[in-house]
Short mmCIF file of C-alpha atoms in Angstrom, two decimals:
data_model
loop_
_atom_site.label_atom_id
_atom_site.label_comp_id
_atom_site.label_asym_id
_atom_site.label_seq_id
_atom_site.Cartn_x
_atom_site.Cartn_y
_atom_site.Cartn_z
CA MET X 1 82.02 83.99 104.39
CA ASN X 2 84.29 86.71 105.70
CA LYS X 3 82.96 90.23 105.69
CA TRP X 4 84.73 92.58 103.33
CA SER X 5 85.69 95.83 104.98
CA ALA X 6 85.90 99.07 103.06
CA ASP X 7 89.68 99.01 103.50
CA LYS X 8 90.03 95.61 101.85
CA ILE X 9 87.83 96.66 98.95
CA ALA X 10 89.87 99.86 98.50
CA VAL X 11 93.17 97.97 98.50
CA ILE X 12 91.93 95.41 96.00
CA GLY X 13 90.72 98.25 93.78
CA LEU X 14 94.04 100.12 94.06
CA VAL X 15 96.10 97.01 93.30
CA THR X 16 93.90 96.19 90.31
CA ALA X 17 94.11 99.76 89.04
CA LEU X 18 97.90 99.76 89.46
CA ILE X 19 98.28 96.55 87.48
CA ILE X 20 96.01 97.81 84.70
CA SER X 21 97.84 101.15 84.67
CA ILE X 22 101.22 99.43 84.39
CA LEU X 23 99.99 97.24 81.52
CA ALA X 24 98.45 100.24 79.75
CA GLY X 25 101.69 102.18 80.29
CA ILE X 26 103.71 99.43 78.67
CA TRP X 27 101.56 99.55 75.55
CA SER X 28 101.12 103.31 75.31
CA GLY X 29 104.29 104.58 76.98
CA ASN X 30 102.28 106.89 79.29
CA GLY X 31 100.60 106.68 82.65
CA VAL X 32 103.50 107.37 85.02
CA GLU X 33 101.54 110.02 86.94
CA LEU X 34 98.63 107.66 87.47
CA GLN X 35 100.92 104.86 88.61
CA THR X 36 102.59 107.21 91.09
CA THR X 37 99.24 108.32 92.49
CA ILE X 38 97.99 104.76 92.90
CA ALA X 39 101.26 103.63 94.47
CA SER X 40 101.19 106.51 96.97
CA GLY X 41 97.65 105.54 97.93
CA LEU X 42 98.81 101.99 98.61
CA VAL X 43 101.75 103.21 100.69
CA GLY X 44 99.42 105.42 102.70
CA TYR X 45 97.10 102.50 103.38
CA ILE X 46 99.97 100.25 104.43
CA GLY X 47 101.26 102.95 106.80
CA ARG X 48 97.83 103.39 108.36
CA ALA X 49 97.36 99.62 108.72
CA ILE X 50 100.70 99.33 110.52
CA GLN X 51 99.76 102.15 112.89
CA GLU X 52 96.44 100.49 113.71
CA ASP X 53 98.15 97.15 114.35
CA ASN X 54 100.60 98.84 116.72
CA LYS X 55 97.73 100.43 118.65
CA LYS X 56 96.06 97.03 119.16
CA GLU X 57 99.17 95.57 120.78
#
């Protein structure tokens, strides 16, 4: 079994939270601020992952 790093767990949590937030926003009409915060966290992770991959090469 592959080891789960803290980064993978964080990304899975952020993606899950974003999906739930979008679904809750559809039903309630709110939640845009939360969706923006979660999306910016994902973008920050992706940017950091790209930088780390570039350092390895």
